Amino acid sequence: MALSDSATPDTNGIAGRRKSARSRQKPVLLNQDPSIPQATSSSAKRKRAEPRTEDAAELTDDDMDDESPSEDSDPDEEEMKEQRKKLRSKKGPSRPTAKKSKTGPGVTTDLAVRSAVNGVKETSKAKPRRAPQVRNAADDGTGLYAEIFSRGHTLDAVAADWTKRWEENNSEAMCDLVNFVLKCTGCDLTVDVHDINDPDNAVGKLTDLQDEYQAQRIHEYPLISKAKGSASLRATISGFFETLISTCHATGLLYSDLAIIENIDVWVSTMSSSSIRPFRHTATVISLAIGSALCHVANELTEHTAKTIRQKEGEQKKKSVNKGRVKELESKIADGERKRGQVVESVQAVFDTVFVHRYRDVDPKIRVECMSALGTWITRLPDVFFEGIYLRYLGWVLSDTFAPTRAEVVRQLQKLFRNKDNVARLRQFTERFRGRLVEMSVRDSEIGIRVATVELLDTIRKTGLLEPDDIDTVGKLVFDTEPRVRKAVAGFFAENINDLFEATLEEIGGEEGILEILGEEVDDDYDAPRMTWLKLKCIADAVQSYDQVDEIEQTPREPDALNLASTAQSRYALAAQTIGDGIQEAREWEVLAGYLLFDFSTAEQNPENVDSTFKERCKLGEKEELLLLELLHASVKSRLLEAAEGEADKKGRMSKAHREQLRNVQEATAIHLASVIPMLLKKFGPNPTTASAVLRLEHVLNLEIFQKLRQDSTTYASLLDDINRQFLGHSDQGVLTEASNALLHAREFEDLQDVTGSKLSQLWDETIHSLRSLLDTGISENLASLSDTVRRIANLAGISDCIERLDREDRTHTRKNSTDTSIQSTRRLLLDLLQDPVLDSEAGEETEQVLLCTMKALLFYYMWRVRFLRILIGSPNRVAIFILVDRQDFSESLVSLLQTYHKTSTVHLAAAGTLLDLHTLFSTFRHVDTGPSPEIRSTIETLPLPVPAATQALILSTYTTLEKSFAKKSRKTLEAAPDDDLASDPEDSSDDEDEGEETQQEKLVAERQLCELAGKMVLAIMGHALDYEGPNKGRIKERLQRNRTKLGNNFKEVVAYLDEPKVKRKKKVITKKNSKPVHEEDDESDEELPQHEEGGEEDLRARELVEDRIVDADDEDEDARSGANDVGYEDEIMGD
């Protein structure tokens, strides 16, 4: 590797140019005698030199040092520079290249000798607010870095100019190139020609540069800089070296002068192994870009050689062979193969010296660069890199801990698998790493990677390289809780269903035979068998098989333990959304309804018939019916939503006829659905799970259609009768919830309120009558029926005003088998249930359900009562006195349950939460304007009552037990309790628990219980119902905040509501336009903050928990009379 010994600029390329007078005289003028007259003279010489911009490139080191800004420069020199700038500003627009004369530190004169091709380009101005170590090219003013990043320069021109300078003086050119690489790292240090001529000392020189660079303590470098304009820097650097390699290939330097690649390899490859990240990262990017360019060159040489071979074969096939032409072509072929061998050898050197060491670099960004480059090499040069020894690196990095690295590998694999010609070469790789890809699609922590991996596996499935077990594993993602994953798997699942559908058709006689039996399909005849039914059956079979596998893998669940996507109903609802997105047949809800309503019992009579065979194959099981009902709900909802959104389009892009068509779709769907729901209830009503799915269809029914079309109200009344029968005929909470929501949905429309109100009255009468009958015959004998009845009362109280119903008095037997009767209200009966000793002695799930539903129903009653009182707050009401008496009984019953049941039992936790809700509910009367009436004021002031101290101790003990239980199950460490802790160490319930491995479900249940109780305690504290009075005021608040950072983010957010509000202050800012002070908000304030009563109106407004009302003057009196019409913040919370 011999370089030129010349260390001086070659003047052949600049013949005919005169030397700049400024470069000869400026050092004397500025450093020895910096007077104004001398500056004028210098400026005049500078002015004469400016028409020839090449003179700026001949500045010496001393000249540039004098012009560069320095901290040690005297004021006179700065003054001279300002005068020179003013003189340059007076130049006409014909000399824009004068800016080229600016120089900066770190640029040597060796880099100035270059062709004038790039000398006339204007450099870009320095970017403001840029990090010191990532300066713009204009800071240096010259050099290869400035040429590349200056405005107007193209990479092709810069590369061509550099190759020309290499031919003139290779040492100077290589020195310029190495300094450019150093500058790209954010380093202002340089190398000189002597360093270039001593390649054996390259490692030592770079070590010295590295030590000096580390001494500067630079933490940011251009490739990772977030400064403006740095985003395209990497692409520019890579693009320059790729262009440089292409230029050397075109000019032949790449093959005639191997010193180019050898010298670049010496410096850049050494830097790629540096211990400091800026050097290592930048050099790796450059080396990989060179490797990519060499792969492109090798590919071009391969194509050119192949073309020459075809020309040679064509010439040899001629009758009269031109031997000279053949010999010439053979020479070209040999030369092309020689060149390609050199290029491949160079690429292999880049792979061995850079890639092999950097693909597992500690910096994840470097690993991403390596994977991206390897994918490019495989694509551009498949003859070399499309082999198992190179593909394995992609497979290994699939297990990288950095998510973008895994994402880059998946992206490169997608490009490879999309080309069908690559399937044979990828077979071995797929067999080796298929399991890891499937695992990533199911369990990767990044949703985006899971989505990309599912798309990749879908491409692999089309090639036939995916095993059936892997297909089933990916297919089960239709149950995934992430919408993006379900959307990505929709196409995969749809193609799987298509394959299953085709296989099923072949089993039962083929498509033509079935079409001949079924006959021509009629569009409006949805009850007749059709081919679509078989595809829907395939969907149901596939989803059921996935669900059965999950049931085997999952541990048994506690009933109703978690409200997660774990029940079959919710899982099938998620799957239905995905199936509808990928399969067109699943969106035809009329066909689905006809399929579900069809009676398949006739198929059993003639099993040998082909028609019967088809029907038998389409027969549905219980879980398959549930899935198709969920699919029916999703398709109906999608149809109505699309029509409604299209009709509501206000941009005028839709014609009037199209809008009318969408309106007709909504009307036809509503009318058809209203007639289908009763038939579905008749067939699927006995089963609670399918009944819930059918009742959910009523929620999407647009009842306004009945009003607009003036349909007969008896049609909808008949539908409500069917809903009532489901409500009274089932004890399942899911059915009761869906039926209650259906009735609540019906009450939203004014024209149907009378019909709905009458149906609700019938439900109330039958339910209360059933309750009294059961109590008359005894609790023990009718515990199950009593549990169902009280559950219905709780659901009805949640959707309709229950005051009148529960306050109505009627005659009831005082005890079992007794003729003694008494007149009692239903409310009183429910209160007596909580205190009944029979329920205390009966231990079981039914007893717990009676108590839980009774507490829920009574809490709803008091919520309705509070709402009623706030509306009628302007007039005295005797009912308030009865509320006080009954509320005290209710509160005492809840305290009794707290003392009776274990702290972690469901009844104990429900009693604690209900008690807190009750006190918080009546605390909303603290700030109600009662008007001038003293009687009303005295009555209302008695409603808010704090939780007694003894009860507070019970609640705090329950909280401590839940806190310890969750901390143990989640393996979290709690803060040590102080000596004066309020709660004595309660009995540690964790001692009785199983010491085995805790499941994720148990952790979630414990966290939910803790957060629910803590949330109710927080509301009670904010409403001054808890921790507000007595010697221990504020201690419960401190107790809640003790472990706020130890128990997870959910608990932390719950307790965060106890934080004091941050009052924002305004600071003055002077604007440029009118110079008037403008106030800006600041989170912190040095001024004393206004003090408000804790929990008061102003305090709640400061916490942004209530909104300021805007009251008109005309409505002010009316609002004063009925100021409590709107339920406050606390009232809205208590219903949750």
PDB file of C-alpha atoms in Angstrom, residues 670-671 673-675 701-713 715-716 719 751-752:
ATOM      1  CA  ALA A 670     -84.264  -2.165  12.493  1.00  0.00           C
ATOM      2  CA  ILE A 671     -87.592  -3.632  11.354  1.00  0.00           C
ATOM      3  CA  LEU A 673     -84.086  -7.165  13.673  1.00  0.00           C
ATOM      4  CA  ALA A 674     -87.165  -6.353  15.787  1.00  0.00           C
ATOM      5  CA  SER A 675     -88.907  -9.361  14.272  1.00  0.00           C
ATOM      6  CA  LEU A 701     -81.655  -1.572  17.811  1.00  0.00           C
ATOM      7  CA  ASN A 702     -82.398   1.989  16.697  1.00  0.00           C
ATOM      8  CA  LEU A 703     -85.755   2.667  18.283  1.00  0.00           C
ATOM      9  CA  GLU A 704     -86.108   6.013  16.532  1.00  0.00           C
ATOM     10  CA  ILE A 705     -87.006   4.085  13.419  1.00  0.00           C
ATOM     11  CA  PHE A 706     -90.245   2.978  15.086  1.00  0.00           C
ATOM     12  CA  GLN A 707     -91.056   6.581  15.850  1.00  0.00           C
ATOM     13  CA  LYS A 708     -90.239   7.883  12.372  1.00  0.00           C
ATOM     14  CA  LEU A 709     -92.101   5.088  10.604  1.00  0.00           C
ATOM     15  CA  ARG A 710     -94.924   5.255  13.176  1.00  0.00           C
ATOM     16  CA  GLN A 711     -94.840   1.530  13.635  1.00  0.00           C
ATOM     17  CA  ASP A 712     -97.487  -0.123  15.737  1.00  0.00           C
ATOM     18  CA  SER A 713     -96.391   0.105  19.390  1.00  0.00           C
ATOM     19  CA  THR A 715     -94.699  -4.754  18.032  1.00  0.00           C
ATOM     20  CA  TYR A 716     -92.266  -3.220  20.450  1.00  0.00           C
ATOM     21  CA  LEU A 719     -90.544  -7.407  22.351  1.00  0.00           C
ATOM     22  CA  ASP A 751     -92.517   8.005  22.537  1.00  0.00           C
ATOM     23  CA  LEU A 752     -91.792   4.599  24.050  1.00  0.00           C
TER      24      LEU A 752
END
